[in-house]
Short mmCIF file of N, CA, C and O in Angstrom, two decimals:
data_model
loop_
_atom_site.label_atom_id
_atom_site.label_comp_id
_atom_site.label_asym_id
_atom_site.label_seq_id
_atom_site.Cartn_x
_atom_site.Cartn_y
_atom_site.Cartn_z
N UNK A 8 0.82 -1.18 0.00
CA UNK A 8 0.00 0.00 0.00
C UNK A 8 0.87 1.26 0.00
O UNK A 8 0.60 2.37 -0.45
N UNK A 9 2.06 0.80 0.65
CA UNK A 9 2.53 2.39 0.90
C UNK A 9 3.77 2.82 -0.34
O UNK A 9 4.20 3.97 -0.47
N UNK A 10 4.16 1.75 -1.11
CA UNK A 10 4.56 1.65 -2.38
C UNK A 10 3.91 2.29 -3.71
O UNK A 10 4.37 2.95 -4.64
N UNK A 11 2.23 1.65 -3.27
CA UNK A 11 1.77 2.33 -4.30
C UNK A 11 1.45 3.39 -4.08
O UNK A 11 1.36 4.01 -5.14
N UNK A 12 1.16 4.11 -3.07
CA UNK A 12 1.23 6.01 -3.05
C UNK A 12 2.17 6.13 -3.69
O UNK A 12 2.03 6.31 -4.90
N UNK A 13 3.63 6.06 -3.04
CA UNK A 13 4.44 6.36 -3.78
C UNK A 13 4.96 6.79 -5.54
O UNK A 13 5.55 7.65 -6.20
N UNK A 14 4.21 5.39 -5.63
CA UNK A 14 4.20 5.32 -7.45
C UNK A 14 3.63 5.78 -7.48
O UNK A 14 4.40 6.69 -7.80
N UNK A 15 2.06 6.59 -7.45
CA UNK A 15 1.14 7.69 -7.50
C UNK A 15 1.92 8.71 -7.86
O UNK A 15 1.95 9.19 -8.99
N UNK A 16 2.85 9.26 -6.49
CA UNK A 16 3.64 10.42 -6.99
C UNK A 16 4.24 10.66 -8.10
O UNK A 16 4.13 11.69 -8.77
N UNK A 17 4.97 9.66 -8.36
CA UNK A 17 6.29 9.09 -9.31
C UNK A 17 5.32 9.28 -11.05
O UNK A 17 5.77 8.89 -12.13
N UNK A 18 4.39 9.76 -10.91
CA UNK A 18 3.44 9.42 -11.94
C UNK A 18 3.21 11.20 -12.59
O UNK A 18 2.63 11.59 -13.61
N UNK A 19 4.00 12.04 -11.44
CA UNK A 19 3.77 13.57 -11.90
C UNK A 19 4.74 13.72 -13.61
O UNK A 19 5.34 12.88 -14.30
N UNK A 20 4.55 14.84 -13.73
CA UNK A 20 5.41 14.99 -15.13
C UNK A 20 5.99 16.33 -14.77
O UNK A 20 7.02 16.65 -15.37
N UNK A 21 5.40 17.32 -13.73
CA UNK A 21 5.88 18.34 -13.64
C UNK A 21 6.02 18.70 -12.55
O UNK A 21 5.13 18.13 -11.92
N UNK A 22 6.90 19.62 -11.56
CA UNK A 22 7.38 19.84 -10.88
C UNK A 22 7.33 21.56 -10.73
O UNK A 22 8.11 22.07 -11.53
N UNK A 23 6.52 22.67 -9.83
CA UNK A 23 5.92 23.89 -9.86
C UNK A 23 6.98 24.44 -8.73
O UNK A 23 7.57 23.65 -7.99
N UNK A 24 7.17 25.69 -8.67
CA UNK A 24 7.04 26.54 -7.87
C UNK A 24 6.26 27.39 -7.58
O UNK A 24 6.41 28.46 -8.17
N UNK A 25 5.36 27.31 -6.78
CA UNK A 25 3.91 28.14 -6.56
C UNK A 25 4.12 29.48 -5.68
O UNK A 25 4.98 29.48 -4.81
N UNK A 26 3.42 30.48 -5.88
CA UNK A 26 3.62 31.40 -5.40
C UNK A 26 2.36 31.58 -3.92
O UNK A 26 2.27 32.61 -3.25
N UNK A 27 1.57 30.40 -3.69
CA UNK A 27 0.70 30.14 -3.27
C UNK A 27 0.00 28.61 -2.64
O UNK A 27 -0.08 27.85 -3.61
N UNK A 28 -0.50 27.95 -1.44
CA UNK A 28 -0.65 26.42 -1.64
C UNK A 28 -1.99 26.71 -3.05
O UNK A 28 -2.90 27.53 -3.05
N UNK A 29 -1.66 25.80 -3.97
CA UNK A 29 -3.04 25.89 -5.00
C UNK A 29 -3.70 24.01 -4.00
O UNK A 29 -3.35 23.06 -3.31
N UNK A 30 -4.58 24.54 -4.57
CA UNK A 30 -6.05 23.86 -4.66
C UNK A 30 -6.41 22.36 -5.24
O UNK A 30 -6.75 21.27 -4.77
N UNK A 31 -6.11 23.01 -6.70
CA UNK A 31 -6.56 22.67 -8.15
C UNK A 31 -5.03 22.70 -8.84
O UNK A 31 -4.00 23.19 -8.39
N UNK A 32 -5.28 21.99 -10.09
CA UNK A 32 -4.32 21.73 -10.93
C UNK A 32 -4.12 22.95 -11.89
O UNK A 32 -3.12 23.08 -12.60
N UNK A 33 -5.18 23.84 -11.84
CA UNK A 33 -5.51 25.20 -12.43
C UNK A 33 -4.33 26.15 -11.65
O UNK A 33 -3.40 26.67 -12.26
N UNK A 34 -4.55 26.26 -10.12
CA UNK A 34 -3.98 26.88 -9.52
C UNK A 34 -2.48 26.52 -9.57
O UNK A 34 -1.69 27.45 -9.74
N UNK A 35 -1.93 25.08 -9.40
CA UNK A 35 -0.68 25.01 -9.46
C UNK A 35 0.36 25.09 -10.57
O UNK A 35 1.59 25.11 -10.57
N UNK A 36 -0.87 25.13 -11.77
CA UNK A 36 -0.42 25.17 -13.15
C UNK A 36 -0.11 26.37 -13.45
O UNK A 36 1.06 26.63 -13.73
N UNK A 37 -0.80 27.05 -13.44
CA UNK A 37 -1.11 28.54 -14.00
C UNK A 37 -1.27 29.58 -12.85
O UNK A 37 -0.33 30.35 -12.68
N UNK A 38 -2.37 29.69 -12.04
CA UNK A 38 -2.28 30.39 -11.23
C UNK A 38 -1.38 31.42 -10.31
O UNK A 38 -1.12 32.62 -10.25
N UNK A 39 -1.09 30.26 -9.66
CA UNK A 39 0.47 30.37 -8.49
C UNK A 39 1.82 29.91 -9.19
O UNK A 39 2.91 29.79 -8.63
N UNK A 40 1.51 29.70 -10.51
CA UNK A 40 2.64 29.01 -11.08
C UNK A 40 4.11 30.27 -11.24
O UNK A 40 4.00 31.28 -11.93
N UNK A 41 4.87 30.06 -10.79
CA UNK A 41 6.12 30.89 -11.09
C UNK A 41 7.60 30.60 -11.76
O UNK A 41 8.43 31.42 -12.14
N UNK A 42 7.63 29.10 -11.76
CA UNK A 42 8.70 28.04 -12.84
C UNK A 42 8.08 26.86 -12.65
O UNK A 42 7.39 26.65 -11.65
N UNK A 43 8.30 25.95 -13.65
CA UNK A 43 7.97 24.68 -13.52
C UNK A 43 8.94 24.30 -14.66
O UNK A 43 9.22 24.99 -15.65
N UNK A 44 9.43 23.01 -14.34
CA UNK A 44 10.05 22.01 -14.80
C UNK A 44 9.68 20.32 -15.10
O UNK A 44 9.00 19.71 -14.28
N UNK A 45 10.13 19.72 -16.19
CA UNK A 45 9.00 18.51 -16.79
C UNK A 45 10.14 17.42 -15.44
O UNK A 45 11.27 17.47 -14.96
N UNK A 46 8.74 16.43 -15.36
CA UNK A 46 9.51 15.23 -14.67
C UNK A 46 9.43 14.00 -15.08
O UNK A 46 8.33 13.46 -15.23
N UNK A 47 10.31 13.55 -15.25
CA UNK A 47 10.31 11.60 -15.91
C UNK A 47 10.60 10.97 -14.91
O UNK A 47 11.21 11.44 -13.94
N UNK A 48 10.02 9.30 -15.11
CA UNK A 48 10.43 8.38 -14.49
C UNK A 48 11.60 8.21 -13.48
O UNK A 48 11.45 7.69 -12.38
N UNK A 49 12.65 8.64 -13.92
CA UNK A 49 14.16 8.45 -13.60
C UNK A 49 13.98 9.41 -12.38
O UNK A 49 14.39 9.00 -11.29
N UNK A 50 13.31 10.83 -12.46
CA UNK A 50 13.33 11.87 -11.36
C UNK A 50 12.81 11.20 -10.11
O UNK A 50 12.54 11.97 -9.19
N UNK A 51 12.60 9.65 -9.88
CA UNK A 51 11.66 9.44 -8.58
C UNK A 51 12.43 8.19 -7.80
O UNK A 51 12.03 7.17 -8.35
N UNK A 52 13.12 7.95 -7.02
CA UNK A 52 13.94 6.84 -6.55
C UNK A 52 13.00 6.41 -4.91
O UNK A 52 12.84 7.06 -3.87
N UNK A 53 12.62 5.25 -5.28
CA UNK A 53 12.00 4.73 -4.03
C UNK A 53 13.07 4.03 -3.14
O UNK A 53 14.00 3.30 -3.47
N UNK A 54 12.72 4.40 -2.07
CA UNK A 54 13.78 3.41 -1.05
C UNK A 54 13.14 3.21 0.40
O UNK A 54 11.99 3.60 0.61
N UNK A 55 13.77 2.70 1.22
CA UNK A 55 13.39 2.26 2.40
C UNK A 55 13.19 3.77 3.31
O UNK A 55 13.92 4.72 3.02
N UNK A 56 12.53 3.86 4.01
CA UNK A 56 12.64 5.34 4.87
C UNK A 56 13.86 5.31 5.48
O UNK A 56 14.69 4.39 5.48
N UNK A 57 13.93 6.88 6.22
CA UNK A 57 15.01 7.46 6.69
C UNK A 57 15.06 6.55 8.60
O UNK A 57 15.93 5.97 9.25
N UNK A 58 13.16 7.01 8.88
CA UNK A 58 12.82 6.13 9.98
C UNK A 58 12.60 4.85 10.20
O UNK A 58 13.18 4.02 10.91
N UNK A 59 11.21 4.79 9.14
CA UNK A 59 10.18 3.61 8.76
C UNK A 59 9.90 3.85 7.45
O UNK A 59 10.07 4.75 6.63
N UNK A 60 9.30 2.49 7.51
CA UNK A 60 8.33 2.85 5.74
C UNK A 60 9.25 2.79 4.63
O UNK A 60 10.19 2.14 4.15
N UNK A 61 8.44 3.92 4.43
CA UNK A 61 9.17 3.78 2.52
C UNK A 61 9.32 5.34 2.45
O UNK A 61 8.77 6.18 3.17
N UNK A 62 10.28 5.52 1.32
CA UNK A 62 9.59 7.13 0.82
C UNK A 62 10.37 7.54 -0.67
O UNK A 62 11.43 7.08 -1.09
N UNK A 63 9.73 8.28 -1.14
CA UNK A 63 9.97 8.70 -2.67
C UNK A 63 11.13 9.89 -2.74
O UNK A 63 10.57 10.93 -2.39
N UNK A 64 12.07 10.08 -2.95
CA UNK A 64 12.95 11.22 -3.55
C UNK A 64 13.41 11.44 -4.62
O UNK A 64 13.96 10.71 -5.44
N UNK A 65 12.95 13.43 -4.60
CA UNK A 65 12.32 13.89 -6.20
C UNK A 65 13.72 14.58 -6.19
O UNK A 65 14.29 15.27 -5.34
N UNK A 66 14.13 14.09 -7.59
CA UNK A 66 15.60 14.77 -7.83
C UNK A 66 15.44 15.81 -7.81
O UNK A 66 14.33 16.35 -7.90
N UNK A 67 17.15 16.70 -7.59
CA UNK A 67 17.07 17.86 -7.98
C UNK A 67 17.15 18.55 -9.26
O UNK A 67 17.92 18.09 -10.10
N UNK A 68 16.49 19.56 -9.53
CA UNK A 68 16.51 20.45 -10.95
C UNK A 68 17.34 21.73 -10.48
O UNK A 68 17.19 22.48 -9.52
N UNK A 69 18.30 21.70 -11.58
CA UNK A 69 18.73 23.16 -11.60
C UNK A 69 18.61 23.93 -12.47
O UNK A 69 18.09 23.46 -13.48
N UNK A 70 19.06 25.60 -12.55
CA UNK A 70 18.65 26.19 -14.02
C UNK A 70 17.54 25.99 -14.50
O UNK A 70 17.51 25.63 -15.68
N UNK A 71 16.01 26.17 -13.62
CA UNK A 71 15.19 25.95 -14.04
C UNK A 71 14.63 27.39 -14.34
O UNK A 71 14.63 28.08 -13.31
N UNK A 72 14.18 28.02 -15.41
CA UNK A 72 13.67 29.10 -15.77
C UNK A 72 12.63 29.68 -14.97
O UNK A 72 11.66 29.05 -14.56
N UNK A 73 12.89 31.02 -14.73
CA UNK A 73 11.74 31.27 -13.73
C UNK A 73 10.85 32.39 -14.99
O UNK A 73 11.25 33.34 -15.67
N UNK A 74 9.67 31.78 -14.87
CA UNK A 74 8.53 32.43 -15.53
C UNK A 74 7.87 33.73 -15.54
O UNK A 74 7.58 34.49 -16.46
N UNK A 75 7.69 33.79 -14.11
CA UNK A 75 6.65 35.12 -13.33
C UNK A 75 7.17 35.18 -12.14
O UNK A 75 7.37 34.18 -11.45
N UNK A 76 7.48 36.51 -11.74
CA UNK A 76 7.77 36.95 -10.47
C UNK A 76 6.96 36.91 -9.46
O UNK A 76 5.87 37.47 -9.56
N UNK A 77 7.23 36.42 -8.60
CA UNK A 77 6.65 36.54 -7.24
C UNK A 77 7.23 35.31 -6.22
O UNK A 77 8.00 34.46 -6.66
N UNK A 78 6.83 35.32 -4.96
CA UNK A 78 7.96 34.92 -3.51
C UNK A 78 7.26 33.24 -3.61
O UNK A 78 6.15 33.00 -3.13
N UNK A 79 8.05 32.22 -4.26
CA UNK A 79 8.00 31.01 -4.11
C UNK A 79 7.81 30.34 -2.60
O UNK A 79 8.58 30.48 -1.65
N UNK A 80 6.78 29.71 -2.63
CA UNK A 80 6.40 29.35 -0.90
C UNK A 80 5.58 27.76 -0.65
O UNK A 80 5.23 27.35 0.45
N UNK A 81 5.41 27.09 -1.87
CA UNK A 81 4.98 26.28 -2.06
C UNK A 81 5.92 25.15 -3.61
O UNK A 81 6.29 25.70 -4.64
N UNK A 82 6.07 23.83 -3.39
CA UNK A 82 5.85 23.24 -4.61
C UNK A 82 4.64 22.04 -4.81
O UNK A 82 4.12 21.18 -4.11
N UNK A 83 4.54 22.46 -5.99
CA UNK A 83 3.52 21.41 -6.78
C UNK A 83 3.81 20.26 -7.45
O UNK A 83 4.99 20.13 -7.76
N UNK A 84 3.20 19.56 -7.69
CA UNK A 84 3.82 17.94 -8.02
C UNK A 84 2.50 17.84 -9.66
O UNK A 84 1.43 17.27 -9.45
N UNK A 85 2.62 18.12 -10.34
CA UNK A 85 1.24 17.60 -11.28
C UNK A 85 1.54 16.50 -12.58
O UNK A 85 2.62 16.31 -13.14
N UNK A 86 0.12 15.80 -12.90
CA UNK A 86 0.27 15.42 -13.88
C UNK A 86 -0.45 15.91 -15.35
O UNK A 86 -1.67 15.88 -15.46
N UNK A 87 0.40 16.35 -16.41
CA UNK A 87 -0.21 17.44 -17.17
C UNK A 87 -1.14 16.45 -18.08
O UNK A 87 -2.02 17.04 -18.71
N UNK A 88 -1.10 15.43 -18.19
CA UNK A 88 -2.28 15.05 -19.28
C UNK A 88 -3.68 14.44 -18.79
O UNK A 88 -4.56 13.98 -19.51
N UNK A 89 -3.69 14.52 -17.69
CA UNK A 89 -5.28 14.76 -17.25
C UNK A 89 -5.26 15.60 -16.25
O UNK A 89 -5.89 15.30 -15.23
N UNK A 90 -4.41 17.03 -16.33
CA UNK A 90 -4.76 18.05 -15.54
C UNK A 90 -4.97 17.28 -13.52
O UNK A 90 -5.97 17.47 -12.83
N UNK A 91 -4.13 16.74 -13.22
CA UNK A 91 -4.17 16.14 -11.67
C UNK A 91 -3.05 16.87 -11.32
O UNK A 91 -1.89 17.10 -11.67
N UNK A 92 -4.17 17.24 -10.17
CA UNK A 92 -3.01 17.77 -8.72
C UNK A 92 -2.36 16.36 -7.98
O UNK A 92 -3.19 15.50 -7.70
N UNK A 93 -0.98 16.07 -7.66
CA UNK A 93 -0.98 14.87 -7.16
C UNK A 93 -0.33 15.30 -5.51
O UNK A 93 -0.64 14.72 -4.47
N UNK A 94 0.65 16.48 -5.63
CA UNK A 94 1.33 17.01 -4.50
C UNK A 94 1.40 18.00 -4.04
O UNK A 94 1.51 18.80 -4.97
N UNK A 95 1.42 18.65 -2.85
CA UNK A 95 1.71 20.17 -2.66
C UNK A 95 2.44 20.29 -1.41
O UNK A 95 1.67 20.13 -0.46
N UNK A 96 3.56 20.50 -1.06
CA UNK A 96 4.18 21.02 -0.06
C UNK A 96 4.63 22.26 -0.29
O UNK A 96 4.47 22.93 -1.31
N UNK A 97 5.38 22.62 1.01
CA UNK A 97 5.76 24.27 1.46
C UNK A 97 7.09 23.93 1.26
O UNK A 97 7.58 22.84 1.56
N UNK A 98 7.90 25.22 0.53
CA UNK A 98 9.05 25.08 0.72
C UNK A 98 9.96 26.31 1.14
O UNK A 98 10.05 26.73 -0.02
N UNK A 99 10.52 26.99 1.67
CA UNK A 99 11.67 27.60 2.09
C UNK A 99 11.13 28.74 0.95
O UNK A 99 10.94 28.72 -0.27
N UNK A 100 10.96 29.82 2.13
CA UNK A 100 10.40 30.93 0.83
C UNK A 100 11.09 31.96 0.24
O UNK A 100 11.36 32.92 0.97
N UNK A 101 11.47 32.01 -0.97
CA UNK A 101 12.37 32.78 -1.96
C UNK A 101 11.89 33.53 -2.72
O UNK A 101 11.04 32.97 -3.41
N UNK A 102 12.08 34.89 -3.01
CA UNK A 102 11.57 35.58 -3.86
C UNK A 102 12.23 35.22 -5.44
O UNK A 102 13.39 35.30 -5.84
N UNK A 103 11.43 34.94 -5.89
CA UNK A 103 12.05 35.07 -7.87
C UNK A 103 11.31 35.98 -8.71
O UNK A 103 10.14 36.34 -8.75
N UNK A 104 12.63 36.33 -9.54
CA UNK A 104 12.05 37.28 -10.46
C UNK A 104 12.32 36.99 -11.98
O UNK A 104 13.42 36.60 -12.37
N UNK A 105 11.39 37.19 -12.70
CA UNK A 105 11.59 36.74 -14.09
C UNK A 105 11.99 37.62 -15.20
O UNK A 105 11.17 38.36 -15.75
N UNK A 106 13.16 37.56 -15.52
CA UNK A 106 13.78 38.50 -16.61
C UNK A 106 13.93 38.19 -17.97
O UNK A 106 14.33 38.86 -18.93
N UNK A 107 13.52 37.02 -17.86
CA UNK A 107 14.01 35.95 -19.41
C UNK A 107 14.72 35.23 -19.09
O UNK A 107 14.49 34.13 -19.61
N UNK A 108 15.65 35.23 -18.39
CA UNK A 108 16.96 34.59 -18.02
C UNK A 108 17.36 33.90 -16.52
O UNK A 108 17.93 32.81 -16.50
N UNK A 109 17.12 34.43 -15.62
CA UNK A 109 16.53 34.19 -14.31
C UNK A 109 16.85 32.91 -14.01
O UNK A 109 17.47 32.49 -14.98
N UNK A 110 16.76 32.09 -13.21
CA UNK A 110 16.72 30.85 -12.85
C UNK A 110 16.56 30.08 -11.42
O UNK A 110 17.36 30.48 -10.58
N UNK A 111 16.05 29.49 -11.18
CA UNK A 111 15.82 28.79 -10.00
C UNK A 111 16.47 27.26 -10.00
O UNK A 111 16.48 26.38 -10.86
N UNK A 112 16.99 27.34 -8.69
CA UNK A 112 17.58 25.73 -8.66
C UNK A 112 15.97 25.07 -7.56
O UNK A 112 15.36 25.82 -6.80
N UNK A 113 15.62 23.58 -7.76
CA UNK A 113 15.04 22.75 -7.01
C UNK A 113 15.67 22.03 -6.13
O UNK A 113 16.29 21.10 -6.65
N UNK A 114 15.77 22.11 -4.65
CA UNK A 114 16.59 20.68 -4.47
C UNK A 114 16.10 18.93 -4.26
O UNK A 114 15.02 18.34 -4.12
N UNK A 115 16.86 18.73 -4.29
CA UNK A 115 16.34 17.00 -4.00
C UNK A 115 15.50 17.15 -2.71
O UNK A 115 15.94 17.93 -1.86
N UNK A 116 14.25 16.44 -2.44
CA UNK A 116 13.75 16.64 -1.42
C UNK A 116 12.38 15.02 -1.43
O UNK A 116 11.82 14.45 -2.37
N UNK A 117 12.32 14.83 -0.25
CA UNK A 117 11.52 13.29 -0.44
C UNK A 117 10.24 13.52 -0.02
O UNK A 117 9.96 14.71 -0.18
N UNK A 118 9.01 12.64 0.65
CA UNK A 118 7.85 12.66 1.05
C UNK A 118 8.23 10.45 1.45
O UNK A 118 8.52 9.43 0.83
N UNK A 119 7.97 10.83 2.64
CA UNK A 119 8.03 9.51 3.56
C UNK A 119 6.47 9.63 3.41
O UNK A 119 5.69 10.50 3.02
N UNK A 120 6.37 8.15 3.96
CA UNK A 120 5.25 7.54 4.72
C UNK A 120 5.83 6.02 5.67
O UNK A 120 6.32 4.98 5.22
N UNK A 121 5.56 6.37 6.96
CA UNK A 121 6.03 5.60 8.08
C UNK A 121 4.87 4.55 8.23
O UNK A 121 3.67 4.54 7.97
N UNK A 122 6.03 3.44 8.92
CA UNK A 122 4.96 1.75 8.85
C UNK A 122 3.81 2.51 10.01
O UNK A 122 3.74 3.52 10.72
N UNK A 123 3.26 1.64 9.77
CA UNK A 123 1.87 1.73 10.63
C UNK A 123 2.32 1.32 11.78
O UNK A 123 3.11 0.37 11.78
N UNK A 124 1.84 2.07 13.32
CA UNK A 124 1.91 1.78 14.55
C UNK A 124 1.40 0.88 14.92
O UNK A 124 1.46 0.58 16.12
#
C-alpha cells in the first residue's frame, strides 16, 4: 500500500514553484505558477525510509527558468495530461524574479510515509 502512493507520486510529469498552496491543478499550473520544470520516471527513486516505511525522492533540478515573479512558498507535483493535482508542499520561501533569463535551482527533497503503529 505504501509503495503504491508512492508510485502515485512518481506518476507527476511536472514539478511547480507556486507562489501560493493551489487547490486545483488550475492553480498550481497557472495560477500560483512561477517556474515549472517537466519530470520523468528516472526523477523518482524509491527506497526504504530514513525512519520507517518507505519514501519517494524527487531529484534535484537546476537552471530551471523562472517564468513570473513573485515569492516562491509552495511546490507542486502535477500530472499534465489529465490536468491532476498529485502534490503540494511548502518550501523555504524565496523571492524570484523573471527577466528571461533568471533561474531557480530545485533541491532534491523526499515525502516519507512511516509503517503503521
Amino acid at each position: 500500500m505504501i509503495d503504491a502512493s508512492l508510485d502515485y507520486v512518481a506518476t507527476a510529469t511536472r514539478m511547480i514553484a507556486c507562489s501560493a498552496q493551489p487547490t486545483t491543478f488550475t492553480e498550481a499550473n497557472a495560477t500560483f505558477a512561477l517556474a515549472d520544470v517537466t519530470m520523468a520516471g528516472g526523477d523518482f527513486t524509491k527506497a526504504n525510509g530514513d525512519t520507517s516505511g518507505r519514501k519517494v525522492t524527487m531529484a534535484a533540478k537546476t537552471g530551471v527558468l523562472i517564468d513570473t515573479s513573485g515569492t516562491a512558498n509552495h511546490v507542486a507535483l502535477v500530472r499534465v495530461a489529465d490536468s491532476t493535482l498529485i502534490y503540494v508542499t511548502t518550501c523555504t520561501s524565496q523571492a524570484l524574479t523573471a527577466n528571461g533569463s533568471n533561474t531557480v535551482n530545485f533541491p532534491a527533497w523526499k515525502i516519507e510515509i512511516a509503517d503503521p503503529a
